[in-house]
Short mmCIF file of C-alpha atoms in Angstrom, two decimals:
data_model
loop_
_atom_site.label_atom_id
_atom_site.label_comp_id
_atom_site.label_asym_id
_atom_site.label_seq_id
_atom_site.Cartn_x
_atom_site.Cartn_y
_atom_site.Cartn_z
CA MET A 1 -14.71 -10.03 15.33
CA ILE A 2 -15.02 -7.96 12.08
CA PRO A 3 -16.50 -4.95 14.01
CA ILE A 4 -13.78 -4.49 16.22
CA LEU A 5 -11.55 -4.15 13.26
CA PHE A 6 -13.27 -1.10 12.33
CA ILE A 7 -14.65 0.11 16.05
CA THR A 8 -11.14 0.08 17.54
CA PRO A 9 -9.10 2.62 15.26
CA LEU A 10 -11.89 4.59 15.07
CA LEU A 11 -12.86 4.88 18.57
CA PHE A 12 -9.03 5.60 18.98
CA ALA A 13 -9.31 8.36 16.23
CA ALA A 14 -11.90 10.24 18.30
CA LEU A 15 -10.07 10.23 21.28
CA MET A 16 -6.81 11.55 19.88
CA PRO A 17 -7.55 15.19 20.48
CA LEU A 18 -7.86 13.84 24.21
CA LEU A 19 -4.70 11.90 24.18
CA ARG A 20 -2.04 14.15 23.69
CA ARG A 21 0.51 12.42 26.30
CA LYS A 22 3.44 11.13 23.67
CA VAL A 23 4.50 8.18 25.36
CA GLY A 24 1.27 6.65 26.98
CA LEU A 25 -0.71 7.65 23.29
CA GLN A 26 2.29 5.54 21.34
CA CYS A 27 1.53 2.75 23.93
CA LEU A 28 -1.96 2.81 23.10
CA LEU A 29 -1.72 2.73 19.49
CA VAL A 30 0.69 -0.18 20.13
CA PHE A 31 -2.30 -2.00 21.93
CA VAL A 32 -4.77 -1.13 18.75
CA TYR A 33 -2.53 -2.42 16.14
CA ALA A 34 -1.24 -5.68 18.10
CA LEU A 35 -4.98 -6.27 18.49
CA ILE A 36 -5.74 -5.99 14.64
CA LEU A 37 -2.73 -8.20 14.16
CA ALA A 38 -4.10 -10.96 16.85
CA PHE A 39 -7.27 -11.33 15.03
CA ALA A 40 -5.73 -11.28 11.54
CA ALA A 41 -4.23 -14.13 12.60
CA VAL A 42 -7.13 -15.59 14.35
CA PHE A 43 -8.73 -15.36 10.67
CA PHE A 44 -5.81 -16.39 8.99
CA VAL A 45 -5.74 -19.84 10.89
CA GLN A 46 -9.13 -20.29 10.44
CA THR A 47 -10.88 -21.96 7.49
CA GLY A 48 -13.51 -20.91 5.12
CA ASN A 49 -15.16 -17.37 5.03
CA SER A 50 -17.42 -15.24 7.19
CA SER A 51 -19.33 -12.39 7.09
CA PHE A 52 -20.56 -9.31 9.36
CA THR A 53 -22.84 -7.83 6.59
CA PRO A 54 -23.29 -8.18 3.20
CA PHE A 55 -20.92 -6.06 2.58
CA LEU A 56 -17.95 -6.88 4.76
CA ALA A 57 -16.62 -10.29 5.01
CA VAL A 58 -13.33 -12.21 5.29
CA ASP A 59 -11.56 -14.48 3.06
CA GLU A 60 -8.15 -15.94 2.57
CA LEU A 61 -6.79 -13.31 0.31
CA GLY A 62 -7.86 -10.36 2.68
CA THR A 63 -6.77 -12.27 5.96
CA LEU A 64 -3.25 -12.62 4.21
CA PHE A 65 -2.99 -8.95 3.25
CA LEU A 66 -4.58 -7.84 6.86
CA VAL A 67 -1.92 -9.76 8.48
CA VAL A 68 1.01 -8.15 6.21
CA MET A 69 -0.40 -4.78 6.95
CA ALA A 70 -1.01 -5.07 10.92
CA ALA A 71 2.60 -6.73 10.91
CA VAL A 72 4.06 -3.49 9.42
CA LEU A 73 1.78 -0.66 11.40
CA LEU A 74 2.81 -2.51 14.68
CA GLY A 75 6.52 -2.29 13.54
CA THR A 76 6.22 1.56 12.61
CA THR A 77 4.55 2.32 15.74
CA LEU A 78 7.09 0.83 17.90
CA TYR A 79 9.81 2.84 15.40
CA ASN A 80 7.56 6.07 16.45
CA PHE A 81 8.76 5.91 20.04
CA ASP A 82 12.04 6.83 19.15
CA PHE A 83 10.98 8.84 15.85
CA PHE A 84 9.14 11.67 17.82
CA ARG A 85 12.16 12.05 20.50
CA ARG A 86 14.35 13.02 17.25
CA PRO A 87 15.61 16.78 17.36
CA GLU A 88 13.98 17.32 13.97
CA GLU A 89 10.77 16.20 15.03
CA ARG A 90 10.43 17.95 18.55
CA GLU A 91 8.68 21.14 17.16
CA LEU A 92 6.01 19.20 16.05
CA LEU A 93 5.59 16.89 19.07
CA GLU A 94 2.38 19.31 19.81
CA ARG A 95 0.43 18.29 16.42
CA ALA A 96 1.77 14.70 16.46
CA TRP A 97 -2.17 13.72 17.80
CA LYS A 98 -3.06 14.89 14.05
CA TYR A 99 -0.55 12.81 12.67
CA ASN A 100 -2.28 9.60 14.67
CA LEU A 101 -5.85 10.70 14.28
CA PHE A 102 -4.91 10.40 10.16
CA LEU A 103 -2.76 7.47 10.49
CA LEU A 104 -5.97 5.64 12.25
CA LEU A 105 -8.46 7.06 9.80
CA PHE A 106 -6.02 5.65 6.72
CA VAL A 107 -5.93 2.16 8.88
CA VAL A 108 -9.72 2.30 8.91
CA SER A 109 -9.95 2.72 5.18
CA MET A 110 -7.41 0.01 4.63
CA VAL A 111 -9.51 -2.53 7.05
CA GLY A 112 -12.22 -1.49 4.77
CA VAL A 113 -10.66 -2.15 1.18
CA LEU A 114 -9.27 -5.51 2.85
CA LEU A 115 -12.76 -6.69 3.90
CA SER A 116 -14.85 -5.14 1.48
CA ALA A 117 -17.43 -7.88 -0.30
CA HIS A 118 -18.37 -5.47 -2.94
CA ILE A 119 -16.62 -3.78 -5.41
CA GLY A 120 -18.85 -0.37 -4.82
CA LEU A 121 -17.55 -0.71 -1.41
CA LEU A 122 -13.88 -1.25 -2.00
CA TRP A 123 -13.58 1.75 -4.31
CA VAL A 124 -15.15 4.13 -1.75
CA PHE A 125 -12.77 3.12 1.01
CA ILE A 126 -10.01 3.60 -1.59
CA GLU A 127 -10.92 6.96 -2.19
CA THR A 128 -11.32 7.74 1.48
CA SER A 129 -7.60 6.40 1.78
CA THR A 130 -6.38 8.92 -0.50
CA LEU A 131 -7.68 11.79 1.66
CA SER A 132 -6.71 10.31 4.94
CA SER A 133 -3.08 9.76 3.68
CA ALA A 134 -2.80 13.18 1.74
CA MET A 135 -2.39 14.93 5.20
CA LEU A 136 -0.02 12.28 6.31
CA VAL A 137 2.30 13.13 3.20
CA CYS A 138 2.34 16.72 4.37
CA TYR A 139 2.80 16.32 7.77
CA HIS A 140 6.06 18.35 7.45
CA PRO A 141 4.90 22.14 6.47
CA GLY A 142 6.57 23.31 3.26
CA LYS A 143 6.28 23.73 -0.33
CA ASN A 144 7.50 20.74 -1.39
CA SER A 145 5.21 18.59 0.87
CA TYR A 146 2.35 20.38 0.33
CA GLU A 147 3.09 20.29 -4.10
CA ALA A 148 3.55 16.75 -3.26
CA ALA A 149 0.09 16.10 -1.16
CA TRP A 150 -1.46 17.73 -4.02
CA LYS A 151 -0.01 15.63 -6.75
CA TYR A 152 -0.76 12.70 -4.54
CA ILE A 153 -4.70 13.59 -4.44
CA PHE A 154 -4.89 15.28 -8.03
CA ILE A 155 -3.33 12.02 -9.71
CA CYS A 156 -4.60 9.38 -7.45
CA SER A 157 -8.36 11.25 -8.19
CA ILE A 158 -8.52 10.91 -11.64
CA GLY A 159 -7.29 7.33 -11.16
CA ILE A 160 -9.97 6.26 -9.33
CA SER A 161 -12.31 7.97 -11.42
CA PHE A 162 -11.43 5.50 -14.17
CA ALA A 163 -11.91 2.77 -11.96
CA PHE A 164 -15.82 4.24 -11.19
CA ILE A 165 -15.90 3.94 -14.95
CA GLY A 166 -14.60 0.66 -14.89
CA ILE A 167 -17.12 -0.62 -12.35
CA ILE A 168 -20.06 1.22 -14.49
CA PHE A 169 -19.03 -1.08 -17.43
CA LEU A 170 -19.09 -3.84 -14.93
CA SER A 171 -22.41 -3.51 -14.15
CA MET A 172 -23.49 -3.03 -17.49
CA SER A 173 -21.94 -6.55 -18.23
CA ALA A 174 -24.84 -7.93 -15.90
CA VAL A 175 -27.78 -5.64 -17.47
CA GLY A 176 -30.50 -8.27 -17.45
CA LEU A 177 -29.51 -10.45 -14.64
CA GLU A 178 -30.65 -10.35 -11.05
CA SER A 179 -27.42 -8.77 -10.69
CA SER A 180 -25.29 -7.65 -7.43
CA LEU A 181 -21.40 -5.96 -7.54
CA SER A 182 -20.48 -8.77 -4.81
CA TRP A 183 -17.29 -10.64 -5.29
CA ASP A 184 -19.10 -13.68 -4.66
CA TRP A 185 -22.49 -13.21 -7.12
CA LEU A 186 -19.60 -11.69 -9.58
CA ASN A 187 -17.13 -14.80 -9.33
CA ALA A 188 -20.42 -17.35 -9.20
CA ASN A 189 -22.05 -15.50 -12.45
CA ALA A 190 -18.90 -14.58 -14.42
CA ASP A 191 -20.01 -17.00 -16.96
CA LYS A 192 -23.07 -15.00 -17.68
CA LEU A 193 -21.67 -11.83 -17.74
CA ASN A 194 -21.42 -9.76 -21.12
CA PRO A 195 -18.02 -10.28 -22.39
CA PHE A 196 -17.79 -6.70 -24.60
CA TRP A 197 -18.68 -5.02 -21.43
CA LEU A 198 -16.54 -6.89 -19.00
CA LYS A 199 -13.58 -6.52 -21.44
CA LEU A 200 -14.10 -3.01 -21.68
CA SER A 201 -14.23 -2.61 -17.69
CA MET A 202 -10.99 -4.35 -17.46
CA PRO A 203 -8.44 -1.51 -18.55
CA PHE A 204 -10.54 1.34 -17.04
CA LEU A 205 -10.27 -0.70 -13.55
CA LEU A 206 -6.50 -1.59 -14.05
CA VAL A 207 -5.78 2.33 -14.37
CA GLY A 208 -7.60 3.22 -11.83
CA LEU A 209 -6.37 0.35 -9.21
CA GLY A 210 -2.98 0.41 -10.78
CA THR A 211 -3.04 4.19 -9.99
CA LYS A 212 -3.06 3.67 -6.21
CA MET A 213 -0.52 0.37 -6.56
CA GLY A 214 2.24 2.49 -8.56
CA LEU A 215 2.13 0.76 -11.89
CA ALA A 216 3.61 2.52 -14.82
CA PRO A 217 2.58 5.13 -16.29
CA MET A 218 0.33 6.00 -13.59
CA HIS A 219 3.15 6.25 -10.93
CA ASN A 220 3.85 9.47 -10.82
CA TRP A 221 2.97 10.62 -7.67
CA LEU A 222 4.50 7.79 -5.41
CA PRO A 223 8.30 9.26 -5.93
CA ASP A 224 7.37 12.80 -4.37
CA ALA A 225 4.99 11.56 -1.60
CA HIS A 226 7.74 9.04 -0.71
CA SER A 227 10.27 11.59 -0.70
CA GLU A 228 8.56 14.23 1.50
CA ALA A 229 6.48 12.05 3.78
CA PRO A 230 7.60 10.94 7.38
CA ALA A 231 9.95 7.84 7.49
CA PRO A 232 7.25 5.72 9.10
CA ILE A 233 4.43 6.88 7.11
CA SER A 234 6.52 5.86 3.75
CA ALA A 235 6.91 2.58 5.33
CA THR A 236 3.11 2.30 5.95
CA LEU A 237 2.31 3.66 2.21
CA SER A 238 4.57 1.28 0.63
CA ALA A 239 3.59 -1.71 2.58
CA THR A 240 -0.51 -1.03 3.02
CA LEU A 241 -1.60 1.34 0.29
CA LEU A 242 -0.04 -0.30 -2.69
CA ASN A 243 -1.22 -4.09 -1.55
CA ALA A 244 -4.89 -2.91 -1.17
CA SER A 245 -4.97 -1.75 -4.57
CA LEU A 246 -3.89 -5.10 -5.56
CA ILE A 247 -6.15 -6.96 -3.70
CA GLY A 248 -8.76 -5.19 -6.06
CA ILE A 249 -6.78 -6.19 -9.28
CA LEU A 250 -6.48 -9.93 -8.00
CA ARG A 251 -10.45 -10.24 -7.34
CA VAL A 252 -11.21 -8.46 -11.14
CA HIS A 253 -8.48 -10.58 -12.57
CA LYS A 254 -10.46 -13.66 -11.27
CA ILE A 255 -13.65 -12.58 -12.77
CA LEU A 256 -12.02 -12.58 -16.10
CA ILE A 257 -10.34 -15.58 -15.78
CA LEU A 258 -13.82 -17.62 -14.69
CA ALA A 259 -15.34 -15.88 -17.40
CA GLY A 260 -13.22 -17.21 -19.98
CA LEU A 261 -11.01 -14.36 -20.42
CA LYS A 262 -7.63 -15.40 -18.96
CA ASP A 263 -5.43 -14.57 -21.93
CA TYR A 264 -7.24 -10.92 -22.31
CA SER A 265 -6.61 -10.45 -18.57
CA SER A 266 -3.31 -11.56 -18.20
CA GLY A 267 -2.03 -10.16 -21.47
CA ILE A 268 -2.98 -6.24 -20.03
CA LEU A 269 -1.75 -7.24 -16.61
CA ILE A 270 1.86 -8.66 -18.13
CA VAL A 271 2.06 -5.53 -20.50
CA MET A 272 1.63 -3.08 -17.73
CA GLY A 273 3.83 -5.27 -15.19
CA PHE A 274 6.75 -5.14 -17.78
CA LEU A 275 6.32 -1.27 -18.23
CA SER A 276 6.53 -0.56 -14.59
CA VAL A 277 9.77 -2.79 -14.17
CA PHE A 278 11.48 -0.71 -17.05
CA ILE A 279 10.36 2.72 -16.66
CA PRO A 280 11.63 3.21 -13.01
CA ALA A 281 14.88 1.26 -13.84
CA VAL A 282 15.21 4.39 -15.67
CA PHE A 283 14.53 7.20 -13.53
CA ILE A 284 16.17 5.30 -10.66
CA LEU A 285 19.62 5.72 -12.13
CA ARG A 286 19.14 9.37 -12.12
CA ALA A 287 17.80 9.62 -8.55
CA LYS A 288 19.65 12.06 -6.34
CA ASN A 289 17.38 11.31 -3.14
CA TYR A 290 17.35 8.01 -1.35
CA LYS A 291 14.00 7.83 -0.78
CA ARG A 292 13.18 8.56 -4.26
CA MET A 293 15.19 5.74 -5.07
CA LEU A 294 13.24 3.35 -2.74
CA ALA A 295 10.06 4.68 -4.05
CA TYR A 296 11.08 3.98 -8.36
CA SER A 297 11.72 0.54 -6.40
CA SER A 298 8.57 0.04 -5.47
CA VAL A 299 6.98 0.93 -8.98
CA GLU A 300 9.57 -1.98 -10.02
CA ASN A 301 8.58 -4.53 -7.60
CA MET A 302 4.55 -4.13 -8.36
CA GLY A 303 5.53 -4.41 -11.91
CA ILE A 304 6.75 -7.82 -10.80
CA ILE A 305 4.11 -9.01 -8.78
CA ALA A 306 1.45 -7.88 -11.99
CA ILE A 307 3.81 -9.94 -13.93
CA GLY A 308 3.41 -12.77 -11.62
CA ILE A 309 -0.17 -12.44 -11.63
CA GLY A 310 -0.99 -12.27 -15.30
CA PHE A 311 1.36 -15.55 -15.81
CA GLY A 312 -0.44 -17.21 -13.14
CA GLY A 313 -0.01 -21.05 -11.59
CA ILE A 314 3.38 -21.21 -9.91
CA ALA A 315 3.99 -17.55 -10.50
CA MET A 316 0.70 -16.68 -8.60
CA PHE A 317 2.64 -17.80 -5.62
CA GLY A 318 5.32 -15.89 -6.48
CA ALA A 319 3.42 -12.69 -6.68
CA LEU A 320 1.80 -13.18 -3.84
CA LEU A 321 5.05 -14.10 -1.67
CA HIS A 322 6.82 -11.31 -3.56
CA MET A 323 4.13 -9.00 -1.95
CA ILE A 324 4.88 -10.16 1.56
CA GLY A 325 8.83 -9.71 1.03
CA HIS A 326 8.63 -6.23 -0.96
CA SER A 327 6.19 -4.78 2.04
CA LEU A 328 8.82 -6.06 4.67
CA VAL A 329 11.71 -5.42 3.29
CA LYS A 330 10.66 -1.88 2.01
CA ALA A 331 9.03 -0.88 5.09
CA ALA A 332 12.32 -1.84 6.96
CA PHE A 333 14.22 0.11 4.35
CA PHE A 334 11.90 3.20 5.08
CA LEU A 335 12.46 3.21 8.31
CA THR A 336 16.20 2.69 8.10
CA SER A 337 16.27 5.88 5.78
CA GLY A 338 14.62 7.63 8.59
CA ASN A 339 17.51 6.68 10.69
CA ILE A 340 20.24 8.00 7.91
CA TYR A 341 18.20 11.19 8.00
CA THR A 342 18.90 11.66 11.39
CA VAL A 343 22.40 11.51 11.08
CA TYR A 344 22.80 13.56 7.89
CA HIS A 345 19.86 15.63 8.06
CA SER A 346 19.62 15.28 4.05
CA LYS A 347 17.90 12.78 1.81
CA ARG A 348 20.87 13.59 -0.85
CA ILE A 349 22.38 10.41 -1.77
CA ARG A 350 25.93 12.33 -2.54
CA ASP A 351 25.59 13.76 1.06
CA VAL A 352 25.64 10.24 2.74
CA ARG A 353 29.00 9.07 3.41
CA GLY A 354 30.81 6.99 6.01
CA LEU A 355 27.41 5.53 7.64
CA MET A 356 29.11 2.41 8.84
CA HIS A 357 31.40 5.22 11.14
CA CYS A 358 28.52 7.38 12.09
CA ASP A 359 25.45 4.62 12.52
CA ALA A 360 26.94 1.08 12.14
CA LEU A 361 23.28 -0.62 13.02
CA SER A 362 21.64 1.65 10.27
CA ALA A 363 24.41 0.60 7.82
CA TRP A 364 24.09 -2.98 8.31
CA LEU A 365 20.21 -2.68 7.93
CA TRP A 366 20.18 -0.72 4.85
CA PHE A 367 22.65 -3.38 3.14
CA GLY A 368 20.26 -6.42 4.53
CA GLY A 369 17.42 -4.17 2.62
CA ALA A 370 19.30 -3.96 -0.63
CA VAL A 371 20.20 -8.06 -0.35
CA GLY A 372 16.60 -8.46 0.21
CA ILE A 373 15.30 -6.39 -2.51
CA CYS A 374 17.63 -7.66 -4.74
CA ALA A 375 16.29 -10.92 -4.41
CA PHE A 376 19.54 -12.39 -3.41
CA PRO A 377 19.27 -15.91 -1.30
CA PRO A 378 17.95 -16.53 1.28
CA PHE A 379 15.68 -13.93 1.43
CA VAL A 380 11.92 -14.59 0.49
CA THR A 381 12.03 -12.44 -2.58
CA PHE A 382 14.60 -14.75 -4.06
CA VAL A 383 12.19 -17.55 -3.97
CA SER A 384 9.44 -15.22 -4.93
CA GLU A 385 11.29 -14.20 -8.61
CA ILE A 386 12.52 -17.82 -8.99
CA SER A 387 8.95 -18.67 -8.93
CA ILE A 388 7.43 -16.11 -11.31
CA ILE A 389 10.62 -16.51 -13.52
CA GLY A 390 10.09 -20.07 -14.08
CA ARG A 391 6.73 -19.81 -15.26
CA MET A 392 7.66 -17.65 -18.35
#
């Protein structure tokens, strides 16, 4: 089943130039993402691990992230039925197939990240995701969107370069051993790795992967990208791209725990997590664009997840639960922001007044998202944050 997760979106990506009819095209895409969700659900309920090649494998952690990604993709695709009929999008209908082409390529890269059994392959797929998603960030032509896309490429490319250096240091920790950089080998032989090179690799890997995850202070690309990308793309990036980088950090953190360096790795994660909570809190108060405000909120929530991972124990459960809750709530938030833009034709907070009278459904959805992201009961984010705080 693993090859189907790659072959299906790749096949439809190749057919995009021929499939230009909007209604039929969107129906096919619903089928693709529903198929990915079905396979992800099957993997999730199965016990144990399975592999397709030495480089691609399914485990419990990967399937959890895969289910969340597929659910968000299916929801955003259903949203697109209405999105492409809106007046502000009609002039872009002729090249909507390009939108779906790069989205499918992005999906392939995300599936690759989540199913990578080798840290080098994970790095390749994360870099591929930058190239495909950058085209989606600047889907609406304009100076600001092009600037946001180039900023995204530039910052994330620097970040992924740091991750590559971290992989080199990680490989040096295995010098003298019959080594492999597969996750299974690294976990099984963590206690044999050279602690100096292993400790040196952690900051580079965390900075590199943390850049794509949106951790501060490497988060500068995220507010610009979200403010300029179409609403469905903002929802997709928030719930998939950030999580894909998170899974890499989780796997590296596990290696250091098995190597007896838990306090070292956890300390770095906790420091970066608190920075990611406090820094966006300053900027979010000055945000004049409601999509930028949501982007800063994503940085903060990634910081909360990093803190939970660092503390471990029940807080690790809280971090994973928070990842699920944030992915679903923030995706709904960004899709609702698309509805608000359709009504007011502005992204400025001060221009949005009387939403309850203009679009009551979007107003209630926005209110529900705000309550959920602020972790009020009975939302899952309340349980996750209580779990993290209880471990502190």
